[in-house]
Structure formats: C-alpha cells, structure tokens
mmCIF file of C-alpha atoms in Angstrom:
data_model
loop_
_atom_site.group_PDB
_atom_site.id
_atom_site.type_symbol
_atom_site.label_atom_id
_atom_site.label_comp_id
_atom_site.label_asym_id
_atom_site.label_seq_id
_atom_site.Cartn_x
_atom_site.Cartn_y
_atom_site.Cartn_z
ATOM 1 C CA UNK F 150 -300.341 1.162 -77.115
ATOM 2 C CA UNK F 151 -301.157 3.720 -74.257
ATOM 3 C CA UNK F 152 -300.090 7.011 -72.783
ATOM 4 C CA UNK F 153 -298.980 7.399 -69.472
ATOM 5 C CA UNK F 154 -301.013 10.447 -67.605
ATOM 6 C CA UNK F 155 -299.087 11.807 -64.918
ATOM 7 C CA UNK F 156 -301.552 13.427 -61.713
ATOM 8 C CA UNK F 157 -305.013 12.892 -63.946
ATOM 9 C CA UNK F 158 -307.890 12.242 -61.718
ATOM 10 C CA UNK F 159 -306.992 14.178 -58.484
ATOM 11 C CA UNK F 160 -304.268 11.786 -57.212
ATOM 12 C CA UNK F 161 -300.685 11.597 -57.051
ATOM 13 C CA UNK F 162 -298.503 9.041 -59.030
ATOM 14 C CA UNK F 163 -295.511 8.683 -56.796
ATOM 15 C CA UNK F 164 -296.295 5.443 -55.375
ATOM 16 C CA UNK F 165 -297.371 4.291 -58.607
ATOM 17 C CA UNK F 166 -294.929 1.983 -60.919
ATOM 18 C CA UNK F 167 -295.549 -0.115 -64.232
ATOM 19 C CA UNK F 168 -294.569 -3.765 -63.547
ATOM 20 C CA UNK F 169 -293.525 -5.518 -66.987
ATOM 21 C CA UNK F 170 -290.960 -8.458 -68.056
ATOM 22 C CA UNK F 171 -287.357 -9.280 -69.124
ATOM 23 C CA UNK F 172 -285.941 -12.481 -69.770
ATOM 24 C CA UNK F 173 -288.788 -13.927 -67.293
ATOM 25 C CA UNK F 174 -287.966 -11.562 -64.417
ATOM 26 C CA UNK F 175 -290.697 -9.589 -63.234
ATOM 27 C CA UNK F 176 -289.237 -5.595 -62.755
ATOM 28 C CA UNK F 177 -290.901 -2.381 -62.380
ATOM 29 C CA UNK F 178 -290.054 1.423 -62.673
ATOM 30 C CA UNK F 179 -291.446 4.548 -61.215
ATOM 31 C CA UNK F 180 -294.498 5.938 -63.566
ATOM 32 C CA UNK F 181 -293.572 9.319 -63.298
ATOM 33 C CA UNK F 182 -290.400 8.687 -65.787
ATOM 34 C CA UNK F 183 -292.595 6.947 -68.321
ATOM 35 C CA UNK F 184 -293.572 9.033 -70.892
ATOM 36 C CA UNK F 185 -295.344 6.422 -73.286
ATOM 37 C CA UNK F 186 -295.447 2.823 -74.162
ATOM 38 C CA UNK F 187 -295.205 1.703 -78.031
ATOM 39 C CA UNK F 188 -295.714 -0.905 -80.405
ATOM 40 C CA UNK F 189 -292.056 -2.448 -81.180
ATOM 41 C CA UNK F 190 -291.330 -0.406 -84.382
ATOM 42 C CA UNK F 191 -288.587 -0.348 -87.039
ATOM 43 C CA UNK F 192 -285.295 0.161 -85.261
ATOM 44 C CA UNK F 193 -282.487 1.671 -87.482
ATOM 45 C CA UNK F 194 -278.915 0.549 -86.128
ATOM 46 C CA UNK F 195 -276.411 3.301 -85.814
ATOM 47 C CA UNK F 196 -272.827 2.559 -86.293
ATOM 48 C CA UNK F 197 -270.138 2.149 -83.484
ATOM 49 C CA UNK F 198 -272.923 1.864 -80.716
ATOM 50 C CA UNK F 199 -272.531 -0.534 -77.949
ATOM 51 C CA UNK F 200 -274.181 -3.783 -78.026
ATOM 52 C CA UNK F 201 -277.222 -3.027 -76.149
ATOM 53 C CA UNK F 202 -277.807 0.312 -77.498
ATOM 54 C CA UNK F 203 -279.869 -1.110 -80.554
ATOM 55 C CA UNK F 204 -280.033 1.931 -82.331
ATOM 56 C CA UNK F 205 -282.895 5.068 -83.167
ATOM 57 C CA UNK F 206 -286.707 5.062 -83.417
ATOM 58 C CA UNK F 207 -288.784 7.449 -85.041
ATOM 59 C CA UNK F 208 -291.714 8.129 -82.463
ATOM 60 C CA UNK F 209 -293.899 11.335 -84.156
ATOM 61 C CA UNK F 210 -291.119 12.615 -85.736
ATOM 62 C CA UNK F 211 -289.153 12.635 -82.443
ATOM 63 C CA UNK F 212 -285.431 10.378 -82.712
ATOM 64 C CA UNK F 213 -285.498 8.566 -79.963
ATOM 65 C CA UNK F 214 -282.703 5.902 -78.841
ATOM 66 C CA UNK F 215 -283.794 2.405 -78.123
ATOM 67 C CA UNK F 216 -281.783 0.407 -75.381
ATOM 68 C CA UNK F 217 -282.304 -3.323 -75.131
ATOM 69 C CA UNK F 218 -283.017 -3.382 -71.490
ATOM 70 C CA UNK F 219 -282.674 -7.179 -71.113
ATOM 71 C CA UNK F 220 -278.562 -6.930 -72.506
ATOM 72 C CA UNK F 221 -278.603 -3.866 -70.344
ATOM 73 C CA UNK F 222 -279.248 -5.903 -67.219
ATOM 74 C CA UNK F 223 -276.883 -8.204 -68.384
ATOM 75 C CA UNK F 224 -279.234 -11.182 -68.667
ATOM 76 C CA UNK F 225 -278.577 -11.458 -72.325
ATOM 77 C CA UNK F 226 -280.313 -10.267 -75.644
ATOM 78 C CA UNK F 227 -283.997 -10.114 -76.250
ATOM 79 C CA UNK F 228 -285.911 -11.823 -78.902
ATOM 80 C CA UNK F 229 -289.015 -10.002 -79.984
ATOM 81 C CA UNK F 230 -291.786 -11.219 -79.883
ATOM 82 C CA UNK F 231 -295.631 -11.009 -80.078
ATOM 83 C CA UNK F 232 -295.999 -8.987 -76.640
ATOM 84 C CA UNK F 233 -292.340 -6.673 -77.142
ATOM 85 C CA UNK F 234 -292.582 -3.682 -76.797
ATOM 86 C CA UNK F 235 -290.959 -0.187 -76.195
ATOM 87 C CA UNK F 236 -291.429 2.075 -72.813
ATOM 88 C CA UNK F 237 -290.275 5.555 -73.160
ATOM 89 C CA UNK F 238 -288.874 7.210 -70.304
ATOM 90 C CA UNK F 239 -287.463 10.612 -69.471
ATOM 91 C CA UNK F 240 -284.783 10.898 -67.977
ATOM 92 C CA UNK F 241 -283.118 14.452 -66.775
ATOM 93 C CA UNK F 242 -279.172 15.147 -66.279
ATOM 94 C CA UNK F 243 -277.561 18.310 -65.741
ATOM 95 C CA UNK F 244 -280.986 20.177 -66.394
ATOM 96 C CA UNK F 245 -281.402 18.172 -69.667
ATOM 97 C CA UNK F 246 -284.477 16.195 -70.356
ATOM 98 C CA UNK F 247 -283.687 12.825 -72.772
ATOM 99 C CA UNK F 248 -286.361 10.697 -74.108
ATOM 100 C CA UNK F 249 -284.842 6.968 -74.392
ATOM 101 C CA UNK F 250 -286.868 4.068 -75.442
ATOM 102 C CA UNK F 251 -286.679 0.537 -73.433
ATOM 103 C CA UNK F 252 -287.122 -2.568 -75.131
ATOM 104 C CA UNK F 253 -288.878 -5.107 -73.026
ATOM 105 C CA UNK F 254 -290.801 -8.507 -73.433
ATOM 106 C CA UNK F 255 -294.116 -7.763 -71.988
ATOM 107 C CA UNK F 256 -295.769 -4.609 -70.108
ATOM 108 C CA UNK F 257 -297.592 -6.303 -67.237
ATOM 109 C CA UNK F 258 -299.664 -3.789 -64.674
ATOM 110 C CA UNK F 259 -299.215 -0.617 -62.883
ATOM 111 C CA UNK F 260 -298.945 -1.315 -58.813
ATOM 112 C CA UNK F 261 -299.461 0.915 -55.898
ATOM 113 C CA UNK F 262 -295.657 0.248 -53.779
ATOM 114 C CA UNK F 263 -295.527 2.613 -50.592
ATOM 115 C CA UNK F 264 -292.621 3.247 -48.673
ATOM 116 C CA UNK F 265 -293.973 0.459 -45.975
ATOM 117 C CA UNK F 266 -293.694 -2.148 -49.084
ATOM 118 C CA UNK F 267 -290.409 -2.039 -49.841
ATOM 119 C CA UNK F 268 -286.801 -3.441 -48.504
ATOM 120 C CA UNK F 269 -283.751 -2.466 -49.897
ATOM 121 C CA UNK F 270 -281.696 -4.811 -52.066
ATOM 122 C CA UNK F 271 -279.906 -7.758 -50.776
ATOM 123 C CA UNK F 272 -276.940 -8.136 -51.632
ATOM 124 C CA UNK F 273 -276.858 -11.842 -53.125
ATOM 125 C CA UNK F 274 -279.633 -13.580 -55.317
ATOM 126 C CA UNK F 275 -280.491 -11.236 -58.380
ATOM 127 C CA UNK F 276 -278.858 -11.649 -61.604
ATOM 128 C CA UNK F 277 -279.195 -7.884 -61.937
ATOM 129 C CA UNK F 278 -276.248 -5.244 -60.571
ATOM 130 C CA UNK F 279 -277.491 -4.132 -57.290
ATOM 131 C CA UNK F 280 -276.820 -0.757 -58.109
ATOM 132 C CA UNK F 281 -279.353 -0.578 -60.815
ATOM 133 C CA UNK F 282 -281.931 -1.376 -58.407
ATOM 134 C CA UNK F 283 -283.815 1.220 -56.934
ATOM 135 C CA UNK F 284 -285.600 -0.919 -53.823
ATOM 136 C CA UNK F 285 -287.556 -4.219 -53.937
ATOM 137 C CA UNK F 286 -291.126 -3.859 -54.082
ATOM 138 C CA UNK F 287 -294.023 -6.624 -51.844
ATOM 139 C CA UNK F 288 -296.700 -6.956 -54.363
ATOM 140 C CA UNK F 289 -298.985 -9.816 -53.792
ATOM 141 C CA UNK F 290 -296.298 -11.782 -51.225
ATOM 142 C CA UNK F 291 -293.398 -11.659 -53.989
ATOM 143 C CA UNK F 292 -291.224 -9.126 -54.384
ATOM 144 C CA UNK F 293 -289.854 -7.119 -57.531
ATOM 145 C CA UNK F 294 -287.009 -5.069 -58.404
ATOM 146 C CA UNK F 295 -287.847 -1.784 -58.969
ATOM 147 C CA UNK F 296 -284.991 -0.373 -61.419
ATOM 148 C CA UNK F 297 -283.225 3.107 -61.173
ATOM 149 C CA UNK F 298 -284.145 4.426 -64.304
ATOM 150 C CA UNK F 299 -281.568 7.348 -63.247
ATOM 151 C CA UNK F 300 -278.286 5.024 -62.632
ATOM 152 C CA UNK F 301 -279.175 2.035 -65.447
ATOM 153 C CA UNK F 302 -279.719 4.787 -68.239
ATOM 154 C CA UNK F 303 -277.446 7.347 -67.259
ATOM 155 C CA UNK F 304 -276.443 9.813 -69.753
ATOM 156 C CA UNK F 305 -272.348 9.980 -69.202
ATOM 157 C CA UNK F 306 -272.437 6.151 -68.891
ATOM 158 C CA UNK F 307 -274.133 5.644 -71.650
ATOM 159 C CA UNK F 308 -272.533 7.941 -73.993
ATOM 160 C CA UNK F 309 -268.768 6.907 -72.567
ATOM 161 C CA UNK F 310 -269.654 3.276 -73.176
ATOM 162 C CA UNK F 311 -270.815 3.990 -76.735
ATOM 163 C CA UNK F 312 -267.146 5.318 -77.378
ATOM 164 C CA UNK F 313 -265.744 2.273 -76.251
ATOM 165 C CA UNK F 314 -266.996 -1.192 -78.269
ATOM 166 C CA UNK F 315 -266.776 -4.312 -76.347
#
C-alpha cells in the first residue's frame, strides 16, 4: 500500500499520527513507529500463541509477527475485509528494535495533534484499557485515542502471555 517516510520534505513528524479503524472506533498512533502499511497477506498460525497473536507474515523476506489489534484491545476479533490491512511498527526494548505487524480494519488519514490538542485519558467511557492509551487527540471537534504502541505491544508482555494460553 504505502511507505511511511520519516523527516522527508524538511519537516518534522512528531506531531504527526496515522488515524485508522477497529471494530468502528476511530484510533491513531504516532508515525514515527510506523514503518509500512500492507496489503492483508497470508498469515501462517504458529502453535501455542495467544489468541490475538495471529501468527507470522512474510514481508520481503523479513518474518514478521502479526497481532490482531482489535482482540488486543479487547473489543473482540476482526473479520477481514475489503479495506484490512496490516501497519508495521517498530518498536524498541532493551536496545532491541522488533518489527510487529497490526491488523486493523481500515487506514484512515495522517493528522497533525500538538501538545495544545490533546487531554489525557478519562478514566470512564472507552472500551479500551486506559493504560494502552497514550493521550486523546481534538481532531475536527471529536476526539481519538491515540494508542501506546510501547505499553499495548510490549515485548515481555507479549512474549509472557504467549507462554500462558487462555
């Protein structure tokens, strides 16, 4: 689908986050942790893997892990469809760079969000653990969660829950 360029054309990203859908619920994440959006492609299960961890992707001969970022959320599993797609972030732990793909429903825009746009995350009316959300984002007199890539994908979590089948 498209590349994400990070710092092309003399200005800085940092206020700059892709906007896209789950389960009808209109979320966004930082640009500067998106490496690439893709075309849903074949996903191969792996055994013993927690429920939303759908399984491996082959994307230029780089494995990369797919999460189902709806069932991660906890607002159930996604069906694909026509617009599904996969958003590949990076994500870095202990001086460790992972590439881990996001399934979502539907990549909507990239929005400018400065600090004076945002209010942190009350603490009652989102079906989505507060603690996955980074800040919530005014864009055109709504606002939007804007997800921490860093505590909804993190690397111990993810691999400790993958020990441990539900």
């Amino acid at each position: 689908m498209s590349e994400i360029m990070g710092g092309s054309q003399g200005h800085t990203n940092e206020h700059q986050y892709l906007t896209f859908y789950v389960q009808d619920e209109q979320l966004g994440i930082g640009i500067l942790a998106i490496k690439e959006i893709i075309e849903f492609a074949v996903i191969t299960k792996v055994p013993q893997m927690n429920r939303y961890l759908l399984g491996i992707t082959n994307v230029r001969g780089n494995v990369i892990p797919v999460v189902d970022l709806s069932d991660r959320l906890g607002l159930g599993v996604s069906d694909v469809m026509r617009r599904t797609c996969i958003v590949i972030v990076e994500i870095k732990e202990d001086e460790e760079v992972f590439e881990i793909g996001l399934l979502i429903d539907a990549v909507n825009q990239v929005y400018d969000i400065y600090p004076t746009d945002t209010e942190e995350t009350p603490n009652f009316g989102s079906r989505i653990r507060k603690d996955f959300i980074k800040f919530m984002g005014k864009i055109e007199n709504q606002f939007i969660a804007i997800l921490s890539i860093e505590r909804l994908l993190s690397i111990r979590e993810l691999a400790h829950l993958s020990q441990h089948r539900f």
